[in-house]
């Protein structure tokens, strides 16, 4: 398969990353994951905007502009004949002798990107998945999609060891988001999700869901909610680029509702599917 290293599309086996790349040594960089449906990049504009914002927030200058990045995405899809999958893109602050301080202007950021075939998780979307709750031990800039994912890795592993798909995180009892997703509860017909503050990543899927709710008169609020609200919710779901609208049917071993995906979650899933179809036919 072909991968991107800066502006070069090369064979994956030919790609070389310096052992003193700052992404490798400090996690000093940002990334994005973009979903490809039928060879079409879904919400690529929004992902690239967030990518540039993440870079800006860590005071890193992107090595290419948005138009060039869009071209790279198109090239990767075409070269690898990608139909259904994802593109991972990251930019690090470059490679130079290890030093916490930012490198000088002569050191250029390093862009890498590659594609992966991924099927939609249809069985899980249909039947729902289990989740567990764990403490959010991350830093206070979770709005940045940074390469530093150790707390997320630990939480996801904890979930896996309890036979769960996702770990839902809380800070002092306030539910923030999932280890790699945004989290939502539904109570009395209203969808609630944590506001887009520094404590969560403002998911692109989250933004699509909020728009779909607004366009379809589905009550939705960006408000804090707590562990008690989570436990007593009528429905729970999480969202992400690869998980889409994923129903949570069990939380810490307790069934949510009747233990099946709820009606409003299913409604959102069908609206989301329509949105995907729209993009495919563009
Ligand atoms: N929150 C976290 C911590 C994530 O890692 C992700 C995605 O991987 C999300 C939320 C969902 O974001 P998006 O919908 O843009 O994929």
Coordinates of C-alpha atoms and ligand atoms in Angstrom, one line a residue:
X1 CA 0.0 0.0 0.0
X2 CA 1.0 3.6 -0.6
X3 CA 1.5 5.9 2.3
X4 CA 2.2 9.6 2.6
X5 CA 5.4 11.0 4.1
X6 CA 5.3 14.8 3.8
X7 CA 4.2 15.3 0.2
X8 CA 5.6 12.0 -1.1
X9 CA 3.3 9.0 -1.8
X10 CA 5.6 6.0 -1.3
X11 CA 5.4 2.3 -0.6
X12 CA 4.8 1.7 3.1
X13 CA 8.0 -0.4 3.3
X14 CA 10.0 2.6 2.0
X15 CA 8.7 5.0 4.7
X16 CA 11.4 6.2 7.1
X17 CA 10.7 8.1 10.4
X18 CA 13.7 9.4 12.4
X19 CA 14.1 7.9 15.9
X20 CA 14.2 11.5 17.3
X21 CA 10.9 12.4 15.7
X22 CA 9.1 14.5 18.4
X23 CA 6.0 12.6 17.9
X24 CA 7.9 9.4 18.8
X25 CA 9.7 10.9 21.8
X26 CA 7.2 13.4 23.2
X27 CA 3.9 12.7 21.6
X28 CA 4.4 16.2 20.2
X29 CA 1.9 16.2 17.4
X30 CA -1.7 16.0 16.4
X31 CA -3.8 13.6 14.3
X32 CA -7.1 12.9 12.6
X33 CA -9.0 9.9 11.4
X34 CA -11.3 10.4 8.4
X35 CA -13.9 7.8 7.3
X36 CA -14.2 6.8 3.7
X37 CA -17.5 5.4 2.4
X38 CA -17.6 4.1 -1.1
X39 CA -14.4 5.9 -1.9
X40 CA -15.7 9.2 -0.7
X41 CA -14.2 11.0 2.3
X42 CA -16.9 11.8 4.9
X43 CA -16.9 15.2 6.5
X44 CA -13.2 15.7 5.4
X45 CA -13.6 19.5 5.5
X46 CA -14.6 19.4 9.2
X47 CA -11.8 16.9 10.1
X48 CA -9.2 19.1 8.3
X49 CA -10.5 22.2 10.1
X50 CA -10.2 20.5 13.4
X51 CA -6.7 19.2 12.4
X52 CA -5.5 22.8 11.8
X53 CA -7.1 24.0 15.0
X54 CA -5.4 21.2 17.0
X55 CA -2.1 22.3 15.4
X56 CA -2.7 25.9 16.3
X57 CA -3.5 25.1 19.9
X58 CA -0.1 23.4 20.3
X59 CA 1.6 26.3 18.5
X60 CA 2.6 24.1 15.5
X61 CA 2.6 25.3 12.0
X62 CA 1.1 22.9 9.5
X63 CA 3.5 22.0 6.7
X64 CA 0.7 22.2 4.0
X65 CA -2.5 24.1 3.5
X66 CA -6.0 22.6 3.6
X67 CA -6.3 22.4 -0.1
X68 CA -3.1 20.4 -0.4
X69 CA -4.3 18.1 2.4
X70 CA -7.5 17.5 0.6
X71 CA -5.5 16.5 -2.5
X72 CA -3.4 14.1 -0.4
X73 CA -6.6 12.5 0.8
X74 CA -7.8 12.1 -2.7
X75 CA -4.5 10.6 -3.9
X76 CA -4.4 8.1 -1.0
X77 CA -7.9 6.9 -1.7
X78 CA -7.1 6.6 -5.4
X79 CA -3.7 5.0 -5.2
X80 CA -4.9 2.4 -2.6
X81 CA -8.2 1.9 -4.3
X82 CA -9.9 2.5 -0.9
X83 CA -13.6 1.9 -0.9
X84 CA -14.7 1.5 2.8
X85 CA -12.1 2.4 5.4
X86 CA -10.3 5.2 7.0
X87 CA -7.4 7.5 6.6
X88 CA -5.1 8.2 9.6
X89 CA -3.1 11.5 9.3
X90 CA -0.7 12.9 11.8
X91 CA 1.7 15.8 12.0
X92 CA 4.6 16.0 14.5
X93 CA 6.8 18.9 15.3
X94 CA 9.6 17.3 13.4
X95 CA 12.8 15.5 14.1
X96 CA 15.9 17.0 15.8
X97 CA 18.2 16.4 18.8
X98 CA 15.9 15.6 21.7
X99 CA 15.1 18.8 23.6
X100 CA 11.8 19.8 25.2
X101 CA 12.0 23.2 23.7
X102 CA 10.4 23.8 20.3
X103 CA 12.9 23.3 17.4
X104 CA 14.0 26.2 15.3
X105 CA 12.2 27.3 12.1
X106 CA 14.6 25.1 10.0
X107 CA 13.0 22.0 11.4
X108 CA 9.9 21.2 9.5
X109 CA 6.9 19.3 10.9
X110 CA 6.5 15.7 9.6
X111 CA 3.2 14.7 8.0
X112 CA 2.4 11.0 7.7
X113 CA -0.9 9.4 6.5
X114 CA -2.1 6.0 5.5
X115 CA -5.3 4.2 4.6
X116 CA -6.9 1.2 6.1
X117 CA -9.9 -1.0 5.0
X118 CA -12.6 -1.0 7.6
X119 CA -16.1 -2.3 7.4
X120 CA -19.0 -0.6 9.2
X121 CA -19.5 -2.4 12.5
X122 CA -23.0 -3.5 11.5
X123 CA -23.6 -6.3 14.0
X124 CA -22.6 -4.0 16.9
X125 CA -24.7 -1.1 15.5
X126 CA -27.6 -3.4 15.3
X127 CA -27.4 -5.1 18.7
X128 CA -25.5 -2.5 20.8
X129 CA -22.4 -3.0 23.0
X130 CA -21.4 -3.0 26.6
X131 CA -19.6 -0.2 28.4
X132 CA -18.0 0.4 31.7
X133 CA -17.3 3.6 33.7
X134 CA -13.8 4.7 34.8
X135 CA -12.1 7.8 36.0
X136 CA -11.0 10.4 33.5
X137 CA -7.4 10.9 34.3
X138 CA -6.5 13.0 31.3
X139 CA -5.0 16.5 31.1
X140 CA -7.1 19.6 30.8
X141 CA -6.8 20.1 27.0
X142 CA -8.9 17.2 25.8
X143 CA -10.2 19.5 23.0
X144 CA -6.9 19.0 21.3
X145 CA -6.6 15.8 19.2
X146 CA -3.1 15.2 20.4
X147 CA -0.9 12.1 20.0
X148 CA -0.8 11.7 23.8
X149 CA -3.3 8.9 24.3
X150 CA -1.9 7.0 27.2
X151 CA -4.9 7.6 29.5
X152 CA -7.2 6.7 26.7
X153 CA -5.2 3.5 26.0
X154 CA -5.4 2.5 29.7
X155 CA -9.1 3.1 29.8
X156 CA -9.8 1.2 26.6
X157 CA -7.7 -1.8 27.9
X158 CA -9.6 -1.7 31.1
X159 CA -12.9 -1.9 29.1
X160 CA -11.6 -4.8 27.1
X161 CA -10.6 -6.7 30.2
X162 CA -14.2 -6.4 31.4
X163 CA -15.5 -7.6 28.0
X164 CA -16.7 -4.0 27.2
X165 CA -16.5 -2.1 23.9
X166 CA -15.9 1.3 25.5
X167 CA -14.9 3.0 28.7
X168 CA -17.0 6.0 29.6
X169 CA -15.0 8.5 31.5
X170 CA -16.0 10.8 34.4
X171 CA -14.3 13.6 36.2
X172 CA -15.5 13.8 39.9
X173 CA -18.8 12.2 38.8
X174 CA -19.3 14.4 35.7
X175 CA -19.4 12.3 32.6
X176 CA -17.1 13.7 30.0
X177 CA -16.8 11.3 27.0
X178 CA -15.6 7.8 26.0
X179 CA -12.0 6.8 25.7
X180 CA -12.3 7.2 21.9
X181 CA -15.8 8.5 21.5
X182 CA -18.3 11.1 22.7
X183 CA -21.0 10.0 25.1
X184 CA -24.7 10.7 25.2
X185 CA -27.7 9.9 27.5
X186 CA -31.3 10.0 26.5
X187 CA -33.8 10.9 29.3
X188 CA -37.5 11.5 28.6
X189 CA -37.0 12.0 24.9
X190 CA -34.1 14.4 25.3
X191 CA -30.5 13.8 24.2
X192 CA -27.8 15.2 26.5
X193 CA -24.0 15.4 25.9
X194 CA -21.2 17.2 27.6
X195 CA -20.6 20.7 26.2
X196 CA -17.7 21.2 23.9
X197 CA -15.3 22.6 26.5
X198 CA -11.6 21.8 27.2
X199 CA -12.7 18.6 28.9
X200 CA -13.8 16.7 25.7
X201 CA -12.9 16.3 22.1
X202 CA -15.6 18.0 20.0
X203 CA -16.2 15.0 17.8
X204 CA -17.0 15.5 14.1
X205 CA -19.6 12.8 14.5
X206 CA -20.9 14.6 17.5
X207 CA -21.3 17.8 15.4
X208 CA -23.2 15.8 12.7
X209 CA -25.5 14.3 15.4
X210 CA -26.2 17.7 16.9
X211 CA -27.1 19.1 13.4
X212 CA -29.3 16.1 12.6
X213 CA -31.1 16.6 15.9
X214 CA -31.7 20.2 15.2
X215 CA -32.9 19.6 11.6
X216 CA -35.3 16.9 12.8
X217 CA -36.7 18.6 15.9
X218 CA -35.1 16.1 18.2
X219 CA -34.6 17.7 21.7
X220 CA -30.9 17.9 22.4
X221 CA -28.8 19.8 25.0
X222 CA -25.1 20.2 25.5
X223 CA -25.1 20.0 29.3
X224 CA -23.1 18.4 32.0
X225 CA -24.6 15.2 33.4
X226 CA -23.5 12.9 36.1
X227 CA -22.9 9.2 36.9
X228 CA -26.4 8.9 38.4
X229 CA -28.0 10.3 35.2
X230 CA -25.9 7.8 33.2
X231 CA -27.1 4.8 35.3
X232 CA -30.7 5.8 35.2
X233 CA -30.8 6.9 31.5
X234 CA -33.4 5.5 29.1
X235 CA -30.8 5.1 26.4
X236 CA -27.1 5.6 26.1
X237 CA -24.9 5.8 23.0
X238 CA -21.4 6.8 22.0
X239 CA -20.3 8.3 18.7
X240 CA -17.1 8.4 16.7
X241 CA -15.8 8.4 13.1
X242 CA -15.6 4.6 13.1
X243 CA -18.3 3.7 15.6
X244 CA -20.9 6.1 14.2
X245 CA -24.0 6.1 16.5
X246 CA -23.2 3.1 18.7
X247 CA -25.9 2.0 21.2
X248 CA -24.7 1.1 24.7
X249 CA -27.0 -1.6 26.1
X250 CA -25.2 -2.5 29.3
X251 CA -23.3 -0.3 31.7
X252 CA -21.1 -1.9 34.4
X253 CA -23.0 -5.1 34.0
X254 CA -26.5 -3.4 34.3
X255 CA -28.9 -3.4 31.4
X256 CA -29.8 0.0 30.1
X257 CA -33.6 0.2 29.4
X258 CA -34.6 -3.2 28.2
X259 CA -31.1 -4.1 27.2
X260 CA -31.7 -3.4 23.5
X261 CA -30.9 -0.3 21.4
X262 CA -33.6 2.3 22.2
X263 CA -35.9 4.0 19.7
X264 CA -34.3 7.4 19.7
X265 CA -30.8 5.9 19.2
X266 CA -32.1 3.9 16.3
X267 CA -33.8 7.0 14.8
X268 CA -30.4 8.8 15.0
X269 CA -28.7 5.8 13.4
X270 CA -31.1 5.9 10.4
X271 CA -30.6 9.7 10.1
X272 CA -26.9 9.2 10.2
X273 CA -27.1 6.5 7.5
X274 CA -29.1 8.9 5.3
X275 CA -26.3 11.5 5.8
X276 CA -23.7 8.9 4.6
X277 CA -25.8 8.1 1.6
X278 CA -26.0 11.8 0.8
X279 CA -22.2 12.0 0.8
X280 CA -21.8 8.9 -1.4
X281 CA -24.0 10.3 -4.1
X282 CA -22.2 13.7 -4.2
Ligands
LIG1 N1 -13.5 11.7 21.9 C1 -12.3 11.1 21.8 C2 -11.4 11.1 23.0 C3 -11.8 10.5 20.6 O1 -10.6 9.9 20.5 C4 -12.7 10.5 19.5 C5 -12.3 9.9 18.2 O2 -11.5 9.1 18.1 C6 -14.0 11.1 19.6 C7 -14.3 11.7 20.8 C8 -14.9 11.2 18.5 O3 -14.5 12.1 17.5 P1 -14.9 11.9 16.0 O4 -16.4 11.8 15.9 O5 -14.4 13.2 15.4 O6 -14.3 10.7 15.5

